XYZ file of C-alpha atoms in Angstrom:
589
model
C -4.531 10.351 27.812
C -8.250 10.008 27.769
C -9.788 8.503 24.369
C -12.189 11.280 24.666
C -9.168 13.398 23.304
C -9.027 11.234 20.864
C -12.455 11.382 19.578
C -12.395 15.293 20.184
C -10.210 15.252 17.687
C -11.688 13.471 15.351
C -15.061 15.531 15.336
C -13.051 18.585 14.684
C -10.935 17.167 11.588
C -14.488 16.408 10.164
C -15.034 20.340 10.233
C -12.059 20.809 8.010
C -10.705 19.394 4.575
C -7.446 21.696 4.896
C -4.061 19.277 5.177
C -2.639 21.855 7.501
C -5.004 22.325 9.675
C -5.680 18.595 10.270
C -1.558 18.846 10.723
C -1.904 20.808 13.535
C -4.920 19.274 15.284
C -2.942 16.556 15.275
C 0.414 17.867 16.807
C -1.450 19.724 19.384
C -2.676 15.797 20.833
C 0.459 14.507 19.872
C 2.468 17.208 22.194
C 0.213 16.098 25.031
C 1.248 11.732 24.836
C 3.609 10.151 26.297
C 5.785 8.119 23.669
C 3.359 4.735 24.299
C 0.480 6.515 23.383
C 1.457 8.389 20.475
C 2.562 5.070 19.089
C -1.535 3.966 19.505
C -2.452 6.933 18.369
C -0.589 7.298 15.217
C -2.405 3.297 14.665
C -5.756 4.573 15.696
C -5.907 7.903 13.572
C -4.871 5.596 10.096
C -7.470 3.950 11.063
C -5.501 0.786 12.052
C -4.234 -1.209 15.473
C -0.721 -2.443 13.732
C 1.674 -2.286 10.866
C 0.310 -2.263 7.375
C 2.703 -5.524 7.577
C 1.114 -7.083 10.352
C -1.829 -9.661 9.362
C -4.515 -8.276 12.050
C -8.058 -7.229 10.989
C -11.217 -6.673 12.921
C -12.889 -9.398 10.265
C -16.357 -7.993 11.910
C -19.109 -7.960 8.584
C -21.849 -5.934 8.733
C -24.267 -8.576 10.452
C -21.870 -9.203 13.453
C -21.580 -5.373 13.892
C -25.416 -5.636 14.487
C -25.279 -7.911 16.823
C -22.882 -6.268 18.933
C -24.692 -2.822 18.958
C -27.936 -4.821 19.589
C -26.344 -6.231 22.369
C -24.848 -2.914 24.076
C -28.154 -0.807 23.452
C -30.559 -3.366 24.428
C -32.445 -2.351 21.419
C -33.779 -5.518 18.786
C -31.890 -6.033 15.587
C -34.334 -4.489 13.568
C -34.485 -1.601 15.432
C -31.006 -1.111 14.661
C -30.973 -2.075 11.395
C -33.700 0.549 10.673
C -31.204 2.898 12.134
C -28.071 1.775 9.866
C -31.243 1.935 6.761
C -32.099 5.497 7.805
C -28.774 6.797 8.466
C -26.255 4.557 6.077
C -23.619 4.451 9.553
C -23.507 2.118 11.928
C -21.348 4.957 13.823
C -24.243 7.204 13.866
C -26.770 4.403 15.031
C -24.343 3.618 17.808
C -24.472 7.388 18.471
C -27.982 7.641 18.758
C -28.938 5.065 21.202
C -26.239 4.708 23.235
C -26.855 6.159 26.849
C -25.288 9.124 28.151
C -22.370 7.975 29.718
C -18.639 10.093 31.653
C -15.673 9.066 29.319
C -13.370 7.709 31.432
C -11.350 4.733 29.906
C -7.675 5.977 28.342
C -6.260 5.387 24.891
C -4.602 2.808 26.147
C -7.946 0.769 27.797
C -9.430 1.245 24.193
C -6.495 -0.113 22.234
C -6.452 -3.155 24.160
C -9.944 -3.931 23.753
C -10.034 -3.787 20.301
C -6.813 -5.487 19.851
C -8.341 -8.665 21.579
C -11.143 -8.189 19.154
C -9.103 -8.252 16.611
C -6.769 -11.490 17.070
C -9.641 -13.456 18.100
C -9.852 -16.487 15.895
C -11.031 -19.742 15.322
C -14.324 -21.608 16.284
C -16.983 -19.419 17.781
C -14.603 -16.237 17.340
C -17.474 -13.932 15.506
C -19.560 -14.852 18.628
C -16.528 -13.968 20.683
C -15.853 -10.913 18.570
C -19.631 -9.532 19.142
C -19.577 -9.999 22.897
C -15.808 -8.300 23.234
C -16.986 -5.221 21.337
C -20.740 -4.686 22.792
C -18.630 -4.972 26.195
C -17.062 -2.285 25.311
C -19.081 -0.076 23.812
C -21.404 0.101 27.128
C -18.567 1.996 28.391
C -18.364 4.279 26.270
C -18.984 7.550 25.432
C -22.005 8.076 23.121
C -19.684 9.863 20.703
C -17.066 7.457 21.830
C -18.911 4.079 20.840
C -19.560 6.101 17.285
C -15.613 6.424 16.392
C -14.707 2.889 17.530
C -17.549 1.168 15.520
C -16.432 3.228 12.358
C -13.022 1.665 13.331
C -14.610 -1.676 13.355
C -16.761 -0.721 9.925
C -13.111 0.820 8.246
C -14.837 3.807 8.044
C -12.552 6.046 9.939
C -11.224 8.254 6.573
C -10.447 11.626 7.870
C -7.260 12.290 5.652
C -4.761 11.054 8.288
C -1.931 9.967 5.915
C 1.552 8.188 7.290
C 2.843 11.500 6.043
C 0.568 13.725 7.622
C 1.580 11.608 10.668
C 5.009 12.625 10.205
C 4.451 16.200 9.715
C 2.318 16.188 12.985
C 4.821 14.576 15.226
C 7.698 17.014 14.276
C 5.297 20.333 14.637
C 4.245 18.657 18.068
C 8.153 18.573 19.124
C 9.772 21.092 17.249
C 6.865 23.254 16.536
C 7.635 23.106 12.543
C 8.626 20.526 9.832
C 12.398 20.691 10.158
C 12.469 16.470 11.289
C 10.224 15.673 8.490
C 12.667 14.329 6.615
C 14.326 12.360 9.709
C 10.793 10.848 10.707
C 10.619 9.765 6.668
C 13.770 8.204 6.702
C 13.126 6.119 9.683
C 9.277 5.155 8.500
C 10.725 4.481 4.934
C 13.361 1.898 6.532
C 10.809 0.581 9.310
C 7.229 0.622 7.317
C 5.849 1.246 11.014
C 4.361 4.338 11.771
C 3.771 3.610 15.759
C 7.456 2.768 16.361
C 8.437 5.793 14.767
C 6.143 7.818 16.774
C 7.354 5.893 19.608
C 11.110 6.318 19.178
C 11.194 9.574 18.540
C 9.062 11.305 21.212
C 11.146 8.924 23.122
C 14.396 10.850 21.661
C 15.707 8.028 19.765
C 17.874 9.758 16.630
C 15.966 8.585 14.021
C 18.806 7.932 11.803
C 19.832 5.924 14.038
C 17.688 3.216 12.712
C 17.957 0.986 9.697
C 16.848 -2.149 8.015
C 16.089 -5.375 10.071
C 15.247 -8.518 8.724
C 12.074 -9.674 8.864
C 10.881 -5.866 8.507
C 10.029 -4.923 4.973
C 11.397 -1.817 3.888
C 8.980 0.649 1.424
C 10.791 0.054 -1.745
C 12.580 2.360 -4.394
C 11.075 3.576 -7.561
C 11.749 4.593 -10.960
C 10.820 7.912 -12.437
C 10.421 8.534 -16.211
C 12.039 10.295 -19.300
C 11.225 10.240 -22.727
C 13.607 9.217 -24.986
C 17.109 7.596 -24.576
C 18.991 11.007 -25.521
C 17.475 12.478 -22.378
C 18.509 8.817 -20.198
C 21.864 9.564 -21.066
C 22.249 12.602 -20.844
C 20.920 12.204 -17.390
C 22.567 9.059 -16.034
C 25.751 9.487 -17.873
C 27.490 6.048 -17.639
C 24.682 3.425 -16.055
C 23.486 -0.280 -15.556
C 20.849 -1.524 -17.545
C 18.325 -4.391 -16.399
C 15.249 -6.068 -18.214
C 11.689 -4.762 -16.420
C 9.993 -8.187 -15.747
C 6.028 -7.626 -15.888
C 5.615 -9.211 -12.751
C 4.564 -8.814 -8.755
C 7.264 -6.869 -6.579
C 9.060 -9.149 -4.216
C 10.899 -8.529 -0.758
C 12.507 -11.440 0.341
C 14.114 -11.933 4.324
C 15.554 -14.945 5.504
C 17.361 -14.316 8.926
C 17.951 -16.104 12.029
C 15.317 -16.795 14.600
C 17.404 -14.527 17.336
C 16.926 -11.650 15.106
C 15.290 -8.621 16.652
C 12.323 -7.554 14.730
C 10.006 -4.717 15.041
C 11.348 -3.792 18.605
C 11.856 -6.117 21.083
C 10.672 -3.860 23.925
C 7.376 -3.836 22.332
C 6.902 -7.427 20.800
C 6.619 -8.491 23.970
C 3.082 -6.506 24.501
C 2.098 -8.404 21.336
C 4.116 -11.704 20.895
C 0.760 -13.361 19.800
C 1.679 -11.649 16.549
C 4.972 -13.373 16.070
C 4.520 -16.683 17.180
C 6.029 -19.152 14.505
C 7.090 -22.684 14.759
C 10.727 -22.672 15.931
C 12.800 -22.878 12.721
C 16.766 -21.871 12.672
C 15.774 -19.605 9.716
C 12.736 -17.699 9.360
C 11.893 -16.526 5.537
C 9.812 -13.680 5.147
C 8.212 -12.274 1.687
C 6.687 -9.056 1.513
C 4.395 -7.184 -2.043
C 4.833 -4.057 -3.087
C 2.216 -2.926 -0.842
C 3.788 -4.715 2.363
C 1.824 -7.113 2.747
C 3.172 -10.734 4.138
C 2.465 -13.211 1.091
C 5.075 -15.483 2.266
C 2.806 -18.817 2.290
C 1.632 -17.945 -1.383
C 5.347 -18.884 -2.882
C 6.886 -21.936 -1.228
C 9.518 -23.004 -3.346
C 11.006 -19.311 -2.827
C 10.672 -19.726 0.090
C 13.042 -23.284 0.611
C 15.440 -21.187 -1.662
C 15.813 -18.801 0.360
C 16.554 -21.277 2.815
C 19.048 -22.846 1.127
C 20.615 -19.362 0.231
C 20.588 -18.244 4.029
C 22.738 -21.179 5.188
C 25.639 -20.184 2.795
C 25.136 -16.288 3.308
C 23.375 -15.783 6.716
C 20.776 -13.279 7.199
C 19.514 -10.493 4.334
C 17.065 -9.000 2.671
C 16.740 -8.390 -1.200
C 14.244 -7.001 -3.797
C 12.767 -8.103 -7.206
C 9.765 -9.549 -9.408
C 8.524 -12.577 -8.916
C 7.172 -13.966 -12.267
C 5.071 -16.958 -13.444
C 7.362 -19.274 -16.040
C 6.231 -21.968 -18.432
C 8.428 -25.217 -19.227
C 10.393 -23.886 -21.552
C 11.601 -20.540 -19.464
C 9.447 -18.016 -21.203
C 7.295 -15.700 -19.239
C 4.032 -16.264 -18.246
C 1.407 -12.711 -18.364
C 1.088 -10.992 -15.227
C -2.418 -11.905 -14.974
C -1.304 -15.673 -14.701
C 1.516 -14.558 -12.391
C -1.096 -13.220 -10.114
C -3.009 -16.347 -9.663
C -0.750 -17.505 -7.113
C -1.119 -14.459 -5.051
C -4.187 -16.694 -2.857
C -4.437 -17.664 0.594
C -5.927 -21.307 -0.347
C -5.189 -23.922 -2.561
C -1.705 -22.504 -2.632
C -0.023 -26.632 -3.466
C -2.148 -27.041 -6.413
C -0.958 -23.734 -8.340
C 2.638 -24.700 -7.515
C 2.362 -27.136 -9.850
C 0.421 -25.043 -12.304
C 2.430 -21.782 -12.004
C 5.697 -22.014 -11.375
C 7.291 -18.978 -10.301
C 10.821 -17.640 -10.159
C 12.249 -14.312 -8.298
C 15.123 -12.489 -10.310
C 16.746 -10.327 -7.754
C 18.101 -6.898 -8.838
C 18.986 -5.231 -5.340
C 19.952 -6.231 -1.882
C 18.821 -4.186 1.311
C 20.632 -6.023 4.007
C 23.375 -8.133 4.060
C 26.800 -9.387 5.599
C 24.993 -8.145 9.260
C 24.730 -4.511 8.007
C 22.005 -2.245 6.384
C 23.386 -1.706 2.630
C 21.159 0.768 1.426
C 24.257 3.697 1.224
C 26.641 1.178 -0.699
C 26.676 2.276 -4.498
C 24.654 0.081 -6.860
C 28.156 -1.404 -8.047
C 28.984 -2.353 -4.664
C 25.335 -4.131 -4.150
C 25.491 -5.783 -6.917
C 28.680 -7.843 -5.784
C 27.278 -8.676 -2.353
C 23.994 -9.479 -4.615
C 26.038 -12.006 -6.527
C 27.372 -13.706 -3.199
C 23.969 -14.215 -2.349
C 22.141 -15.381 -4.714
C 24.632 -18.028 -5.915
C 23.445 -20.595 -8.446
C 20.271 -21.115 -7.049
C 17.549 -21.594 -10.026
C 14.072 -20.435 -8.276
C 16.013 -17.422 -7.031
C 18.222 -15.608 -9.468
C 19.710 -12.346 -10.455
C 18.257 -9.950 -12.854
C 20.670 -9.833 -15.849
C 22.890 -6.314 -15.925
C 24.912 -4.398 -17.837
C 27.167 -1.473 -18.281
C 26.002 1.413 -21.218
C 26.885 5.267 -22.158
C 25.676 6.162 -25.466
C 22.059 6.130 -27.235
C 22.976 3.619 -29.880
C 24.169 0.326 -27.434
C 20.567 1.569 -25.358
C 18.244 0.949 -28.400
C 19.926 -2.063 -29.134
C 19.196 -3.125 -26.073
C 15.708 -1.585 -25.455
C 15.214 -3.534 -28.698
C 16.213 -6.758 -27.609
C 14.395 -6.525 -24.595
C 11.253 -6.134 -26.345
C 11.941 -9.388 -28.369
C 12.533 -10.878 -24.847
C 9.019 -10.384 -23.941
C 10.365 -8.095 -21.371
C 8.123 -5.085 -20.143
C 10.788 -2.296 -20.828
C 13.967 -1.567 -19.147
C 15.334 -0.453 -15.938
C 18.360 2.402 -16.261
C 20.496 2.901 -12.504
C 23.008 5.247 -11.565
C 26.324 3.240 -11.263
C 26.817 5.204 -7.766
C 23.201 5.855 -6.425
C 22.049 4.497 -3.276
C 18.909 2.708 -2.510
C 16.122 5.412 -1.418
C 13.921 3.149 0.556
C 10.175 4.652 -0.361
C 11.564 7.493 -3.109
C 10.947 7.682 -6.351
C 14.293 9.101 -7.781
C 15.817 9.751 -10.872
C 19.049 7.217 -9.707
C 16.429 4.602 -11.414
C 14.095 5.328 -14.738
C 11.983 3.468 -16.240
C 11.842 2.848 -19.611
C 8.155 1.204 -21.196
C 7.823 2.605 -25.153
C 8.455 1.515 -28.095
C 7.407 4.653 -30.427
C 8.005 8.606 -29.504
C 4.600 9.665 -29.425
C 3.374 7.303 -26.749
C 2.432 8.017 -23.226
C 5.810 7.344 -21.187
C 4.352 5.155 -19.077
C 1.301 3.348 -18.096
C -1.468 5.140 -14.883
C -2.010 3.361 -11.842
C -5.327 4.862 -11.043
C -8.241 3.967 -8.522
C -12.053 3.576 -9.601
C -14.103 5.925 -7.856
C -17.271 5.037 -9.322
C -18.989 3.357 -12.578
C -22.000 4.396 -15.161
C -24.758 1.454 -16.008
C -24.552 -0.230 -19.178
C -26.865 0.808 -22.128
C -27.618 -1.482 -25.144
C -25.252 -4.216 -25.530
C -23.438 -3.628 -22.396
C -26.758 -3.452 -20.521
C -25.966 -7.185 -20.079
C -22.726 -6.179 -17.981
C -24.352 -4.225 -15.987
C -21.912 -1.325 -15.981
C -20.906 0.425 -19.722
C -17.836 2.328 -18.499
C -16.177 3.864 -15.174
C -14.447 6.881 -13.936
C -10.777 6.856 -12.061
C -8.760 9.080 -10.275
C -5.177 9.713 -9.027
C -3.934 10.820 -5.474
C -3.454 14.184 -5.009
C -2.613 14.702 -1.487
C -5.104 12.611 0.769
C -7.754 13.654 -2.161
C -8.483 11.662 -5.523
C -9.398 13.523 -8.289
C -10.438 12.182 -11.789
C -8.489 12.029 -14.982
C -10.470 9.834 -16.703
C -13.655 8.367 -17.928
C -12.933 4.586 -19.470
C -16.041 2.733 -21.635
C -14.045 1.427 -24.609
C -11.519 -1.380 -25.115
C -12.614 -3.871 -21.889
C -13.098 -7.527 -23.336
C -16.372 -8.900 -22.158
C -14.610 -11.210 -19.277
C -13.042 -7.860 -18.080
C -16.709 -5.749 -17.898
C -17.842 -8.980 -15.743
C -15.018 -8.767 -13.559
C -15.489 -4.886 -12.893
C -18.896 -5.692 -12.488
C -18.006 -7.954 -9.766
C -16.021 -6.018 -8.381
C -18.110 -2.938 -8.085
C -20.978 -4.353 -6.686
C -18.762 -5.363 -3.380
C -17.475 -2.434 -3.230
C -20.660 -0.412 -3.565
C -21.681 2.873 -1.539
C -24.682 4.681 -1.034
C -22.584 8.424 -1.122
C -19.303 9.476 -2.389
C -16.570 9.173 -0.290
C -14.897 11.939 1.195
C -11.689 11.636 -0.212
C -13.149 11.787 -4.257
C -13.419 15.182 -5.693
C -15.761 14.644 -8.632
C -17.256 17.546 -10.962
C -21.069 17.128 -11.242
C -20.553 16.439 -14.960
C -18.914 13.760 -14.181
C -21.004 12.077 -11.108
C -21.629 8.096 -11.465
C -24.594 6.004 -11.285
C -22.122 3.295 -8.854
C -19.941 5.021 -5.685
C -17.660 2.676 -4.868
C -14.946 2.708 -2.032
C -11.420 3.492 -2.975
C -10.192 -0.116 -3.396
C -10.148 -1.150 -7.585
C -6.559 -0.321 -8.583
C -6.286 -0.655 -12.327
C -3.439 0.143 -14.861
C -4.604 2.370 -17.885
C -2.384 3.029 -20.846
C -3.212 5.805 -23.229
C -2.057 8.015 -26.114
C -1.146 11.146 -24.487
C -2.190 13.016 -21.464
C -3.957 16.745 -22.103
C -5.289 19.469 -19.970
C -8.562 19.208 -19.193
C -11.479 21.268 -17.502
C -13.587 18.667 -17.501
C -11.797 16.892 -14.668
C -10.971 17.690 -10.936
C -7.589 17.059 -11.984
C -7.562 19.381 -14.508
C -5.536 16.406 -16.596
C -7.037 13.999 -19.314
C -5.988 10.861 -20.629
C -6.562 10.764 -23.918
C -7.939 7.411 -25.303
C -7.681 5.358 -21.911
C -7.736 1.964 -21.983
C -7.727 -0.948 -19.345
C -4.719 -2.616 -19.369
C -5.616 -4.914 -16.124
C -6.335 -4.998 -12.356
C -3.658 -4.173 -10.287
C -4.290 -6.677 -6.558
C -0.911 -6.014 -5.927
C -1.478 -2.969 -5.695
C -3.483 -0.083 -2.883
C -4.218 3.338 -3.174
C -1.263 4.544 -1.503
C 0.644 3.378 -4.330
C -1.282 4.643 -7.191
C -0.067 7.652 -9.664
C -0.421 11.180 -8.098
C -0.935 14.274 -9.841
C 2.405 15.428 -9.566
C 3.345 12.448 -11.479
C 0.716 12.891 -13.824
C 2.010 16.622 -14.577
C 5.798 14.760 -15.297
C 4.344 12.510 -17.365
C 2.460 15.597 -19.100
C 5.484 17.346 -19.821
C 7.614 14.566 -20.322
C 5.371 13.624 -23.460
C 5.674 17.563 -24.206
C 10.010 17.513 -23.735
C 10.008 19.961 -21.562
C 11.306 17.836 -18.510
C 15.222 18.759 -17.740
């Protein structure tokens, strides 16, 4: 397949803001690759070259970008940074001066190229970087070179979710939805969009595949209900853990023979995987799947130590900061170890523990359709006496009374709430189900739970916040591949907090609003920013509103803290907004 296709396809999804129609622009190219390229392709339109799980970024800035169209237009630098002044898009610059030229490379050709520009590293590698890419883009296409430096810039954002990915690839082969929920299965269980893509245009049964060490797995969550009458009423007879406030952990330790992210393709990208030869390898994934293995060390020898006794596996839990005398540390200290430097001296500062409260792979099988009960004893083999790694405490209840006692407890604990699980439920890798709830309240006429929401944009600062430089800012939730607002938040930030947003804006700072936002007029910022400040907000209640694009308020929203562990794929969407709504209302069965 030509990349020309590629880009074709592109320029018409920017004619559209309908999900189904960008669905089947999409199947239409997917029904036309072989299983190799749909596997780039499904990368390329997310606006990626690898698994969210897989360490590889362009790490071009803005200056080196420059430089390479410089280079490949044989124009000065200021004559092309006039043309990224004028038209705020280095894509469109690229566009302009680039000479006419037949597209004739492949997907494939492309991939490659960018890929090496990519995992270039070390001394002179921005140099490096600048001469691969303006090589490049003198073959190209003039509306070619403009899609691959917005893939450079990250500013490929045509709506292109994993899931619209799904739904694409089972229209292209079956000409409707019906292997949605296969492909879902096997991305949920895989976290790789390409090798899903790959397999199955390939005709590889896609429940056929299951969890691998060494492969995180998009983890389970809880949903919400109200009160405890409605938990057990619900759940019947179930287990009840503590809710740690702290970062989501999945740990693998498995052999260094284990096959990992398909063996047929690591070898077109080994560079990726090459460790120092170890008889166990010990992999930690976040929430968000990202590899923050060399942040926690001590786990890490635990884990070790744990894999020599029970071979390979793969479990889930919170990773939490402790002080001397076992108490929890905040989640704010917690996620001062989450760095990529000066790792040894935190150690010492922070010391962390993991309590385990599920196991995904263990005994050389995938466990996820084992009951909890049944987990939970292989859990206990695992994890052993080891004192960095332990299990989350559990126990059986049935009635409202023994829950409040416990709820109660768990608040005197320090603990962040409780976790309630279906004695017989399975673990739905990437669900949020109703096998687990989440209980966070103390009182009946709080919110149930607290908003993950993104900032979309900020309003300056008058009188005595004029000194911040920003006096409050506006958030939204997912709803679909759009974000639409629920709130507006200027009240109840310390003064440290306001200089952190500040700080945090001004990086993230854009000329227009993105595509993605959906923003009443009313409501339009001073500060665009890209979608990339997750925050927690807890309020009173949620209302309806007309005043937002949601058509949802939070009343009296407050900044709880900044969520790093956390991206936009993971914040609250509006159907989980509306739960919440009605959940605070008692009308959810």
């Amino acid at each position: 397949m030509k990349f020309v296709e590629v880009v074709v396809l592109w320029e018409r999804v920017e004619e559209t803001s309908l999900r189904n129609e960008k669905t089947r622009l999409l199947a239409q190219v997917f029904a036309k690759t072989t299983p190799e390229e749909a596997r780039l392709l499904s990368y390329l339109v997310g606006g990626r070259l690898v698994p969210l799980y897989v360490p590889v970024e362009y790490g071009m800035a803005e200056k080196s970008l420059v430089k390479a169209l410089s280079l490949a237009t044989d124009r000065s630098i200021a004559e092309v940074e006039l043309g990224f002044k004028k038209q705020g898009d280095l894509g469109e610059v690229i566009g302009e001066l680039s000479k006419e030229r037949v597209a004739k490379l492949c997907i494939k050709d492309v991939y490659q190229k960018l890929y090496q520009v990519a995992v270039l590293n070390g001394k002179g590698s921005q140099e490096g970087k600048i001469q691969l890419l303006s090589s490049l883009l003198r073959e190209l296409s003039p509306s070619e070179a403009k899609y691959v430096v917005r893939l450079v810039a990250g500013k490929v954002r045509l709506g292109f979710s994993d899931m619209t990915i799904l739904d694409s690839l089972s229209w292209a082969k079956k000409g409707d939805k019906s292997d949605r929920a296969y492909l879902e299965y096997a991305y949920n269980v895989s976290s790789d969009i390409g090798m899903v893509a790959y397999k199955y245009l390939a005709g590889v049964d896609m429940m056929t595949m299951g969890v691998l060490p060494g492969v995180p797995v998009r983890p389970m969550r809880a949903e919400r209900l109200g009160t405890f009458a409605e938990i057990v009423k619900k759940l019947g007879r179930f287990a009840v853990e503590p809710k740690l406030d702290g970062m989501r952990a999945q740990i693998h330790a498995f052999g260094k023979s284990t096959d990992q992210w398909g063996r047929e393709l690591i070898n077109k990208q080994n560079d990726l995987f090459a460790t120092e030869e170890k008889p166990v390898e010990v992999k930690i994934f976040s929430r968000g799947l990202e590899d923050i293995t060399s942040m926690f060390p001590e786990i890490v020898e635990a884990a070790r130590a744990m894999w020599e006794r029970a071979g390979d596996f793969v479990i889930d839990g919170e990773v939490i900061g402790v002080r001397e005398d076992g108490s929890f540390l905040p989640f704010q200290e917690t996620m001062k170890r989450r760095r990529k430097y000066g790792v040894e001296g935190k150690v010492g500062e922070i010391p962390v523990r993991a309590y385990i409260f599920d196991v995904l792979y263990a005994k050389a099988r995938d466990q996820l359709v084992r009951s909890y009960k049944e987990r939970r004893e292989v859990l206990e083999l695992i994890i052993g006496d080891s004192e960095v790694v332990r299990l989350t405490e559990s126990m059986e209840i049935d009635n409202e009374t023994k829950l409040m006692s416990k709820f109660d407890e768990a608040m005197r604990c320090g603990f962040e709430g409780l976790m309630l699980k279906k004695l017989d439920s399975h673990y739905r890798a990437g669900a949020r189900d109703f096998a687990w709830v989440k209980y966070k309240r103390a009182h009946e006429t709080e919110l149930a739970d607290t908003i993950d929401a993104v900032v979309v944009g900020a309003y300056v600062g008058k009188g005595k916040r004029s000194k911040f430089g920003v006096g409050a800012f506006l958030v939204g939730v997912r709803e679909g591949e759009k974000v639409v607002t629920v709130a507006k938040i200027g009240t109840g930030l310390t003064d440290i907090q306001f200089e952190e947003l500040y700080e945090k804006l001004m990086v993230r700072q854009v000329e227009v609003m993105p595509s993605e936002y959906e923003v009443p007029e009313s409501l339009s910022p001073d500060i665009w920013v890209k979608p990339e400040i997750i925050v927690e907000i807890e309020a009173d209640e949620i209302t309806e509103s007309p005043l937002h694009s949601s058509c949802y308020a939070l009343r009296f929203p407050r900044l709880l803290r900044f969520r790093e562990d956390k991206s936009l794929q993971e914040i609250t969407t509006k159907d989980e907004v509306v739960k919440l709504f009605e959940v605070g209302r008692g009308n959810l069965n």
